[in-house]
Coordinates of C-alpha atoms and ligand atoms in Angstrom, one line a residue:
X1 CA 190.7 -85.5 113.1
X2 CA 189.6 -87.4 116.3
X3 CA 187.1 -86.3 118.6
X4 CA 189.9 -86.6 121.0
X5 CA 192.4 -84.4 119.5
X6 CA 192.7 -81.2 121.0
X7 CA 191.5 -78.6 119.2
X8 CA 193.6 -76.5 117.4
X9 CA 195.3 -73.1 118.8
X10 CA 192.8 -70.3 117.2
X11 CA 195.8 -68.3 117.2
X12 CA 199.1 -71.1 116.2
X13 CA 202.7 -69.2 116.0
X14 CA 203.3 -68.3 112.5
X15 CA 206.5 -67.5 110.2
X16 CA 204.1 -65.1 108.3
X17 CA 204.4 -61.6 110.7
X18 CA 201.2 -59.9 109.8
X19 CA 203.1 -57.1 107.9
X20 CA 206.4 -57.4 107.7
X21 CA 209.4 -55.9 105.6
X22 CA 212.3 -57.9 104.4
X23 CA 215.4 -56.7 104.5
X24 CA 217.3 -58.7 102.1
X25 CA 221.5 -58.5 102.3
X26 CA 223.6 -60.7 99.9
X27 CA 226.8 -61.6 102.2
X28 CA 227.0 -62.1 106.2
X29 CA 229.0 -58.8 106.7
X30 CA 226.5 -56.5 105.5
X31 CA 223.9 -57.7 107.5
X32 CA 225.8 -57.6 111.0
X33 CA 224.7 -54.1 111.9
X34 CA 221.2 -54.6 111.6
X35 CA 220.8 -57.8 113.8
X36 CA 222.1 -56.3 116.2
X37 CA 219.4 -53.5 116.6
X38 CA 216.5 -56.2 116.4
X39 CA 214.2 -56.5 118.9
X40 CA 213.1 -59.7 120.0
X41 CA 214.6 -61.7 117.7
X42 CA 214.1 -65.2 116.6
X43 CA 216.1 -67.0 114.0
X44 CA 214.3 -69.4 111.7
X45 CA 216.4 -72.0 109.3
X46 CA 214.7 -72.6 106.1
X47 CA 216.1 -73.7 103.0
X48 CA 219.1 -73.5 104.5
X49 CA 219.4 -69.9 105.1
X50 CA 219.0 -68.3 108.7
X51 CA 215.9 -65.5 108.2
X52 CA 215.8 -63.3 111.4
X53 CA 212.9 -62.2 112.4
X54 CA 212.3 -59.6 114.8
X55 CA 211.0 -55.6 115.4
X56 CA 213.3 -52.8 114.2
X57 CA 212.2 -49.1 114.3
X58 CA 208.6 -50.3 115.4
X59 CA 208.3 -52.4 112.6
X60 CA 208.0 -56.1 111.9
X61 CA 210.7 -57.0 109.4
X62 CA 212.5 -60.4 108.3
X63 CA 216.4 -59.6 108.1
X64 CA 218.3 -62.3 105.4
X65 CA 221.5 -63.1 103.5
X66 CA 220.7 -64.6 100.2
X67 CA 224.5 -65.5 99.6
X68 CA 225.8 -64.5 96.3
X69 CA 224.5 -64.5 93.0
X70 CA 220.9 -64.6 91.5
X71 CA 219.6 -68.3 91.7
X72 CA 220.5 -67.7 95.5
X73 CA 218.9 -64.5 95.3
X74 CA 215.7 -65.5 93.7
X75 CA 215.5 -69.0 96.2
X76 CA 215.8 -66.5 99.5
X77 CA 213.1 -64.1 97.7
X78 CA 210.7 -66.7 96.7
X79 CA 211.1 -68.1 100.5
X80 CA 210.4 -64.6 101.9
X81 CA 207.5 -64.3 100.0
X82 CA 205.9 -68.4 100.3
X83 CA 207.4 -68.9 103.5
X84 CA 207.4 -65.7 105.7
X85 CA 204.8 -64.1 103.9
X86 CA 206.5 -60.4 104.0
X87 CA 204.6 -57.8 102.0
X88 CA 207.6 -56.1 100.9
X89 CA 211.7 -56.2 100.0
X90 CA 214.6 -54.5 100.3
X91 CA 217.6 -54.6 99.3
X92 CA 220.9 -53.7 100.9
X93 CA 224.6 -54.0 99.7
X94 CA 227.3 -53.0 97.7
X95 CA 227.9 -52.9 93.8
X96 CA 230.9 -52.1 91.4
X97 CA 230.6 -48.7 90.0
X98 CA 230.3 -48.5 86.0
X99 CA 229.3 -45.2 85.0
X100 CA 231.8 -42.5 85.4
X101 CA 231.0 -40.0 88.5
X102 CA 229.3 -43.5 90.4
X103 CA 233.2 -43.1 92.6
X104 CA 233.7 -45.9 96.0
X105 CA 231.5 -44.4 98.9
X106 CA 228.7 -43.1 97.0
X107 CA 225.2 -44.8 96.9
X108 CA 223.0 -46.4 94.2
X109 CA 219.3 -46.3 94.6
X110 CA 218.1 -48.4 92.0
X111 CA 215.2 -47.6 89.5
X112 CA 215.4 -50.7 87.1
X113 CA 217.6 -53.6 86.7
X114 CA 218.8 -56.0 83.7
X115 CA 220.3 -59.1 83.5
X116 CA 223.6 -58.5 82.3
X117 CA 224.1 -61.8 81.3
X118 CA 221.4 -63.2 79.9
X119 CA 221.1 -63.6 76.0
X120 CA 218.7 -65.8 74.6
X121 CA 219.8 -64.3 71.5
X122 CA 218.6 -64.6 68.1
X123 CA 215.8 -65.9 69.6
X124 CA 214.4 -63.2 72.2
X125 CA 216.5 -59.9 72.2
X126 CA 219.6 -59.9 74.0
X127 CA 218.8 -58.8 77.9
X128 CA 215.6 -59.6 77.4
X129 CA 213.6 -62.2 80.1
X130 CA 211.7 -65.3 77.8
X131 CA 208.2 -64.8 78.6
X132 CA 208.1 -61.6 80.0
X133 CA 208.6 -59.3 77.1
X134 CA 210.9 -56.8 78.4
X135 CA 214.8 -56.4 79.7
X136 CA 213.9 -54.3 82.6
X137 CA 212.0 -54.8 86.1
X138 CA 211.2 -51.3 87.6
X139 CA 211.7 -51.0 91.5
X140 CA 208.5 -49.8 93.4
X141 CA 208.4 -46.0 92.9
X142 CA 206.9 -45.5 96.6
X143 CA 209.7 -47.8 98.7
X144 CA 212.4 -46.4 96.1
X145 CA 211.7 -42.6 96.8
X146 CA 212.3 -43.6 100.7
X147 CA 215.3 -44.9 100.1
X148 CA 216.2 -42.0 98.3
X149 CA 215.7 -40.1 100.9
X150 CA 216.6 -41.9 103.5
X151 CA 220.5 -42.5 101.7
X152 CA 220.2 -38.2 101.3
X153 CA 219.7 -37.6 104.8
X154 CA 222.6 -40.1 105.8
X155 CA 224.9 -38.7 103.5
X156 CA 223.9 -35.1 104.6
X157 CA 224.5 -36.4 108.4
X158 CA 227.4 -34.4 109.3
X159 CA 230.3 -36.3 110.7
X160 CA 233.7 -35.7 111.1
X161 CA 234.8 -39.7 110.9
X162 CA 233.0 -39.8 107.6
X163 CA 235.4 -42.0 105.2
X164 CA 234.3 -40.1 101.8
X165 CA 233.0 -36.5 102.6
X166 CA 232.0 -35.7 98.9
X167 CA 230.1 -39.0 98.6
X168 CA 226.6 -38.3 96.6
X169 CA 223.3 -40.6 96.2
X170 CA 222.9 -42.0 92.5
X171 CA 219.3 -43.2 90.9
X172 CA 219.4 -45.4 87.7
X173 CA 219.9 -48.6 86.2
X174 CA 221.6 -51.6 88.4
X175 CA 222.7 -54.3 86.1
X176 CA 223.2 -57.9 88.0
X177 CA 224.9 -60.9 86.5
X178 CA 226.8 -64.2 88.4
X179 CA 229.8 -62.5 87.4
X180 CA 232.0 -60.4 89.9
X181 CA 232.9 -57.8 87.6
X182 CA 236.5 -56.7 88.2
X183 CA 238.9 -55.3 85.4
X184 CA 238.8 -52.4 83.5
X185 CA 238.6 -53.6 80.4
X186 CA 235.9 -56.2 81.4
X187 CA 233.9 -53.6 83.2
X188 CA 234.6 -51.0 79.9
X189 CA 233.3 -53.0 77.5
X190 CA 230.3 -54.8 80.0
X191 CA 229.1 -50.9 80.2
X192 CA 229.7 -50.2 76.5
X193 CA 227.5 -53.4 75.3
X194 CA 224.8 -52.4 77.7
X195 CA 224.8 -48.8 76.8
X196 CA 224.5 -49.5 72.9
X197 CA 221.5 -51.6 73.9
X198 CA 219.9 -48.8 75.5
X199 CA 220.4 -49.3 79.4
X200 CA 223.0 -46.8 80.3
X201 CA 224.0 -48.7 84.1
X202 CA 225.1 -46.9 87.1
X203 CA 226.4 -50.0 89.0
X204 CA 227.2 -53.8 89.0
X205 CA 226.0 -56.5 91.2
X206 CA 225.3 -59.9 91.5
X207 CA 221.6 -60.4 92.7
X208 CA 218.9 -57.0 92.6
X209 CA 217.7 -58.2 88.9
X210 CA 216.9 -61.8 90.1
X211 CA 215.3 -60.2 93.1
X212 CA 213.5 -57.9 90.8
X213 CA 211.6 -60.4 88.9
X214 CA 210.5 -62.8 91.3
X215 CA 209.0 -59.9 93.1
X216 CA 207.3 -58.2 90.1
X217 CA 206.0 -62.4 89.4
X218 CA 204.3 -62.1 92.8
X219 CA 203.2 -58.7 93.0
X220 CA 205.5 -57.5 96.1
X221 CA 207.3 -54.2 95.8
X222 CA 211.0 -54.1 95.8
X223 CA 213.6 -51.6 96.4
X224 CA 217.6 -51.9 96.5
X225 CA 220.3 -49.3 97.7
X226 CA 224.0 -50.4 97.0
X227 CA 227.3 -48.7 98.6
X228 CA 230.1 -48.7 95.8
X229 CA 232.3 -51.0 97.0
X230 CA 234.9 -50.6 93.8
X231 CA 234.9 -49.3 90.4
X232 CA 234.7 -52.9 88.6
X233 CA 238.0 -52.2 87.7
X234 CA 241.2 -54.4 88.4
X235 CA 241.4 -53.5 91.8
X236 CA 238.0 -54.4 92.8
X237 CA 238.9 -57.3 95.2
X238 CA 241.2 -55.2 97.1
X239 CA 239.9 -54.6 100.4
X240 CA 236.4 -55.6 99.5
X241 CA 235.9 -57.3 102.6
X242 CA 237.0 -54.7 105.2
X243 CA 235.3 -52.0 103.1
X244 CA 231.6 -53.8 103.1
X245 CA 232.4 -54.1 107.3
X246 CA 234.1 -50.9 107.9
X247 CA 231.4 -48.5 105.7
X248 CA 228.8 -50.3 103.6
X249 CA 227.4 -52.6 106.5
X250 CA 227.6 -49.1 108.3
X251 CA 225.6 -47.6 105.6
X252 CA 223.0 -50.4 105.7
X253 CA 222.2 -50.0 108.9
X254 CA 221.9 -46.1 109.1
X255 CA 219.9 -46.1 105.7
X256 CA 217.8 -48.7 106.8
X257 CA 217.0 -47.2 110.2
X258 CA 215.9 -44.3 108.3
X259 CA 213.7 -46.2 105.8
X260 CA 211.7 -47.7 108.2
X261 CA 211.2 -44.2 110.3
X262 CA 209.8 -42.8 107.1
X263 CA 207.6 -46.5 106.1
Ligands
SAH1 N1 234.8 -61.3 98.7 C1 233.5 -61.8 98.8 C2 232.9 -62.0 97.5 C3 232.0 -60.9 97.1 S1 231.3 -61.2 95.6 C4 233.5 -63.1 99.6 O1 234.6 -63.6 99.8 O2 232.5 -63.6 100.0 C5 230.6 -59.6 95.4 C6 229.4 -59.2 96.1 O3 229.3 -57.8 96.1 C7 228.1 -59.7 95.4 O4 227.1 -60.0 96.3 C8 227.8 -58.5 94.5 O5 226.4 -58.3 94.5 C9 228.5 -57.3 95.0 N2 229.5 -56.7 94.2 C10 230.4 -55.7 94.6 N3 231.2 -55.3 93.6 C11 230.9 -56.1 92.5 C12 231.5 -56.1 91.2 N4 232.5 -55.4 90.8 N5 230.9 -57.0 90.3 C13 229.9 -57.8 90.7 N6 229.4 -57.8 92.0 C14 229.8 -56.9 92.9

């Protein structure tokens, strides 16, 4: 450096918010409701993606869409982490319902996830990551039994324009795969195949187990909640779209508002 150049600004502006939350959403729609209640916000483009950041509930938090699928999952994680620096993650969305009593309207809080399409078989195990010795990548126990109860005392809200009155909260297994999952026989025998392997799944999505183990590679705890969007079944695409705006990006929000008053 010159002994000319100015000297640098002891405190530059920074993507990395000293301790923020991500709050990671998978399409556009079920992210709407919670930009709107950011304060301050300021939109950063990186990689492509638009990562919000702003203060919700007091806190610091990143809001951002991955887009569908788990390589777009894992890039927008990995950039959360190496980019923005946020200290945790999580997720919100919805997921196809796959074990019986997991009906559309009810919510997923996920302990664990599995790649449901991954099979490096005979090599490694079927489901099982190369490398890391195991099919399963626990969610953080601590942000999990938030969401927990934050989803319970949404649900529990009383309200007359509520869209499924006997909707419950779920906790298990989340299976993800690039796949959307939507007939019954395909969704029958997906749960079937998984469950003889041991991993009995509540739900089916398209990112959380991508999400999962990037964030268990860099030490960052994760936590997802999903809306059941559909059964898996062949009727899944039917209304997706005004159901993730009309309820699950509804859910988000109120879940998520919740979250952070308990963080
Ligand atoms: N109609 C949407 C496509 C949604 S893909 C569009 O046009 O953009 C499905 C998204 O919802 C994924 O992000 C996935 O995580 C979740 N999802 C909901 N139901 C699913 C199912 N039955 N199978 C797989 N993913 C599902």
């Amino acid at each position: 450096m010159s002994p000319t150049h100015p000297s640098p600004d002891p405190t530059p502006p920074t993507d990395k918010p000293h301790v923020a939350t991500a709050i990671l959403s998978a399409l556009a729609e079920e992210q709407h409701g919670l930009i709107e209640l950011l304060h301050q916000p300021r939109k950063v483009r990186h990689a492509g993606r638009d990562f919000w950041h702003g203060a919700l509930h007091g806190q610091l938090v990143v809001l951002a869409v991955s887009g569908i699928g788990k390589v777009a999952a894992a890039t927008t994680t990995a950039a959360l982490i190496e980019r923005f620096g946020v200290q945790r993650i999580v997720f919100t969305g919805v997921a196809g319902g796959l074990a019986e009593g997991v009906q559309v309207g009810d919510v997923v809080v996920a302990s664990a996830f599995v790649q449901h399409d991954l099979d490096v078989s005979p090599i490694f195990p079927r489901y099982q990551v190369p490398h890391h010795g195991k099919s399963r990548f626990a969610s953080d126990d601590a942000l999990t039994a938030l969401l927990l109860q934050a989803s319970r005392d949404m649900l529990a809200q009383a309200s007359e324009a509520r869209p499924f009155p006997r909707a419950r909260v779920h906790q298990g297994l989340v299976v993800s795969g690039d796949r959307f999952v939507s007939g019954a026989e395909e969704s029958a025998t997906l749960r079937a195949t998984l469950e003889a392997a041991g991993h009995a799944a509540l739900a089916v999505e398209m990112e959380g187990a991508a999400v999962a183990q990037v964030c268990h590679d860099y030490h960052v705890p994760f936590a997802s909640v999903r809306t059941i969007s559909d059964r898996a079944d062949d009727s899944a695409h039917v209304d997706f779209t005004r159901f993730v705006e009309a309820v699950a990006s509804r859910y988000a929000r109120n879940i998520v508002e919740r979250f952070l008053g308990l963080l």
